[in-house]
Coordinates of C-alpha atoms in Angstrom, one line a residue:
M1 CA 20.5 -33.2 27.7
L2 CA 20.1 -30.3 25.3
L3 CA 17.5 -30.7 22.6
M4 CA 18.8 -29.0 19.4
A5 CA 16.6 -27.1 17.0
P6 CA 15.9 -29.0 13.7
Q7 CA 18.5 -28.1 11.0
G8 CA 17.2 -25.5 8.5
T9 CA 14.4 -24.3 10.8
K10 CA 13.2 -20.9 9.7
K11 CA 10.4 -20.1 12.1
L12 CA 11.0 -17.3 14.5
N13 CA 9.5 -16.4 17.9
Q14 CA 8.2 -20.0 18.5
W15 CA 8.3 -22.2 21.5
L16 CA 9.6 -25.8 21.2
V17 CA 8.2 -27.7 24.1
F18 CA 9.1 -31.3 24.8
N19 CA 7.3 -33.5 27.3
F20 CA 9.5 -36.4 28.4
P21 CA 8.3 -40.0 29.0
L22 CA 9.5 -42.6 31.5
E23 CA 12.0 -41.2 33.9
F24 CA 10.6 -37.7 33.4
S25 CA 7.0 -38.9 33.5
R26 CA 4.7 -37.5 36.2
V27 CA 1.4 -38.5 34.7
M28 CA -1.0 -41.4 35.0
R29 CA 0.7 -44.8 34.6
A30 CA -1.0 -48.2 34.3
V31 CA 0.3 -51.8 34.2
L32 CA -2.3 -54.0 32.5
Q33 CA -2.1 -57.7 32.9
R34 CA -4.3 -60.2 31.1
V35 CA -5.5 -62.6 33.7
A36 CA -7.3 -66.0 34.1
R37 CA -8.4 -64.7 37.5
A38 CA -7.3 -62.0 40.1
S39 CA -8.4 -60.9 43.5
V40 CA -7.5 -58.4 46.2
S41 CA -7.5 -59.1 49.9
V42 CA -7.3 -56.7 52.9
D43 CA -6.8 -58.1 56.4
D44 CA -7.1 -61.6 55.1
K45 CA -10.5 -60.9 53.6
V46 CA -11.2 -60.9 49.8
V47 CA -12.6 -57.5 48.9
S48 CA -12.7 -57.9 45.1
S49 CA -12.2 -60.6 42.6
I50 CA -12.7 -61.3 38.9
G51 CA -12.4 -64.3 36.6
K52 CA -11.0 -64.0 33.1
G53 CA -10.3 -60.3 32.2
V54 CA -7.6 -57.7 33.0
C55 CA -6.0 -56.6 36.2
V56 CA -4.8 -53.0 36.1
L57 CA -2.3 -51.4 38.5
V58 CA -2.9 -47.7 38.4
G59 CA -0.6 -44.8 39.5
I60 CA -1.7 -41.2 39.7
G61 CA 1.0 -38.7 38.9
V62 CA 1.4 -35.1 40.2
D63 CA 0.7 -33.6 36.7
D64 CA -2.5 -35.6 36.1
N65 CA -5.7 -34.0 34.9
E66 CA -9.0 -35.2 33.4
A67 CA -7.5 -35.5 29.9
D68 CA -5.1 -38.2 31.3
I69 CA -8.0 -40.0 32.9
D70 CA -9.9 -39.9 29.6
Y71 CA -7.0 -41.2 27.6
M72 CA -6.3 -44.1 30.1
V73 CA -10.0 -45.1 30.2
R74 CA -10.2 -45.2 26.4
K75 CA -6.9 -47.2 26.1
L76 CA -7.8 -49.8 28.7
L77 CA -11.1 -50.5 27.2
T78 CA -10.0 -50.7 23.5
L79 CA -6.6 -52.3 23.8
R80 CA -6.8 -55.7 22.1
V81 CA -5.1 -58.2 24.4
F82 CA -7.3 -61.3 23.8
E83 CA -7.5 -63.8 21.0
D84 CA -10.3 -64.5 18.6
G85 CA -10.2 -68.2 18.1
Q86 CA -6.6 -68.9 17.1
V87 CA -5.8 -65.3 16.1
M88 CA -4.1 -63.3 18.8
W89 CA -4.6 -59.6 19.6
K90 CA -8.0 -59.4 18.1
K91 CA -10.4 -58.7 21.0
N92 CA -10.6 -56.2 23.8
V93 CA -12.2 -56.5 27.2
Q94 CA -15.4 -55.0 26.0
D95 CA -15.7 -57.3 23.0
L96 CA -15.7 -60.3 25.4
D97 CA -17.7 -58.7 28.2
Y98 CA -14.9 -59.3 30.7
E99 CA -14.2 -57.6 34.0
L100 CA -11.5 -55.2 35.1
L101 CA -9.9 -55.3 38.5
C102 CA -8.2 -52.0 39.3
V103 CA -5.6 -51.6 42.0
S104 CA -4.2 -48.2 43.0
Q105 CA -0.4 -48.3 43.2
F106 CA 1.7 -45.2 43.7
T107 CA 4.9 -47.3 43.6
L108 CA 4.7 -47.3 39.8
F109 CA 6.4 -43.9 40.0
A110 CA 9.4 -45.2 42.0
K111 CA 12.6 -43.5 40.9
T112 CA 15.7 -45.5 41.8
T113 CA 18.4 -43.0 40.7
K114 CA 19.4 -39.8 42.4
G115 CA 19.7 -36.7 40.2
I116 CA 19.4 -33.0 40.3
Y117 CA 17.6 -31.5 37.3
K118 CA 17.8 -27.9 36.0
M119 CA 15.1 -26.6 33.7
N120 CA 15.7 -23.5 31.5
R121 CA 15.3 -22.3 27.9
Q122 CA 18.1 -21.9 25.4
G123 CA 17.6 -19.2 22.7
Y124 CA 18.6 -20.2 19.2
L125 CA 17.8 -18.0 16.1
G126 CA 14.6 -16.7 17.7
L127 CA 13.7 -20.2 18.8
F128 CA 13.5 -21.4 22.3
I129 CA 14.5 -24.9 23.3
E130 CA 13.5 -26.3 26.6
E131 CA 16.6 -27.8 28.2
V132 CA 16.8 -30.5 30.9
L133 CA 20.2 -30.7 32.5
M134 CA 21.2 -33.5 34.9
V135 CA 24.0 -32.2 37.0
E136 CA 24.3 -35.2 39.3
F137 CA 23.5 -38.8 38.6
K138 CA 24.2 -41.8 40.8
P139 CA 22.5 -45.0 41.9
G140 CA 20.0 -44.8 44.7
S141 CA 19.0 -47.6 47.1
K142 CA 15.8 -46.0 48.5
P143 CA 12.9 -45.5 46.0
D144 CA 11.7 -41.9 45.5
F145 CA 8.0 -41.4 45.0
H146 CA 7.8 -37.6 44.6
A147 CA 6.3 -38.0 41.0
S148 CA 3.2 -39.5 42.5
M149 CA 0.3 -37.3 43.5
K150 CA -0.4 -36.6 47.2
T151 CA -2.8 -39.1 48.8
A152 CA -5.9 -37.0 49.2
E153 CA -5.7 -35.6 45.6
A154 CA -4.8 -38.9 44.2
N155 CA -7.8 -40.6 45.9
E156 CA -10.0 -38.0 44.3
M157 CA -8.5 -38.6 40.8
Y158 CA -8.5 -42.3 41.2
T159 CA -12.2 -42.3 42.2
K160 CA -13.0 -40.2 39.1
F161 CA -11.0 -42.6 37.0
L162 CA -13.1 -45.6 38.2
Q163 CA -16.3 -43.7 37.7
K164 CA -15.4 -42.8 34.1
L165 CA -14.3 -46.3 33.4
G166 CA -17.6 -47.7 34.6
K167 CA -19.6 -45.1 32.6
A168 CA -17.6 -45.8 29.4
Y169 CA -18.2 -49.6 29.9
K170 CA -20.4 -51.2 32.5
P171 CA -20.2 -50.2 36.2
E172 CA -20.7 -53.7 37.4
K173 CA -17.7 -54.9 35.4
I174 CA -15.3 -52.6 37.2
K175 CA -13.8 -54.0 40.5
D176 CA -11.5 -52.2 42.8
G177 CA -9.2 -52.7 45.8
V178 CA -9.0 -50.4 48.8
F179 CA -7.2 -47.1 48.1
G180 CA -4.3 -46.6 50.4
A181 CA -4.7 -50.0 52.2
M182 CA -2.1 -52.7 52.6
M183 CA -3.4 -55.2 50.0
M184 CA -2.6 -58.7 49.0
V185 CA -3.1 -59.0 45.2
D186 CA -3.4 -62.4 43.7
I187 CA -2.9 -62.4 40.0
V188 CA -2.9 -65.4 37.6
N189 CA -1.3 -63.8 34.5
E190 CA -2.4 -65.5 31.3
G191 CA 0.3 -65.6 28.6
P192 CA 1.9 -63.9 30.3
V193 CA 0.7 -60.6 28.9
T194 CA 1.8 -57.5 30.7
I195 CA 1.6 -54.0 29.1
E196 CA 2.8 -50.7 30.6
L197 CA 0.8 -47.5 29.6
D198 CA 1.5 -43.9 30.2
S199 CA -1.2 -41.3 29.6
R200 CA 1.3 -39.0 27.8
K201 CA 4.4 -39.7 25.9
F202 CA 7.1 -37.7 24.2
S203 CA 5.3 -34.9 22.4
Y204 CA 6.1 -31.8 20.4
D205 CA 4.0 -28.6 20.6
D206 CA 4.7 -25.7 18.2
R207 CA 3.2 -22.7 20.0
Q208 CA 2.9 -19.1 18.8

């Protein structure tokens, strides 16, 4: 896929840099669910549980940094997914003093198509366009998780995410599963309300 320079562009010696969402995403991803209750069990023992609030499945991507953590913390705490009386989408988790149950989940980065991508830059009237070329594309039956961060580094980033979430809200309101464990997650989704969040989306940077 070649991204063309805007018609009539006059600027020279600039970089056009595009960051791709979704299938190109390698940054923090979260799936937020509004719940009546939720719990996590390991080896048939409940390790965390909440009542009414939000359950968040969290994936750490290979390109994540602290800015991604900060964005996701802010988004999760301010997103209005609760009603105010009969009016929907008016209150966030902080407004109602609800809890958050966070569960690490690298499978959010599963890629189910096989492709070979080539990255280069195409010159155009002094401009440079970043090109993403898919030279092979076919269905895959085995999920690929290469966009997720390696376990040790991901654990460190996830721990930092939980700490920042607690600091921005209330530590006692943040519940967690067991990183890297085989967990049984019991979620009673209310609505249902399920929202997918990425810490970065398609963006354009005009760089000298």
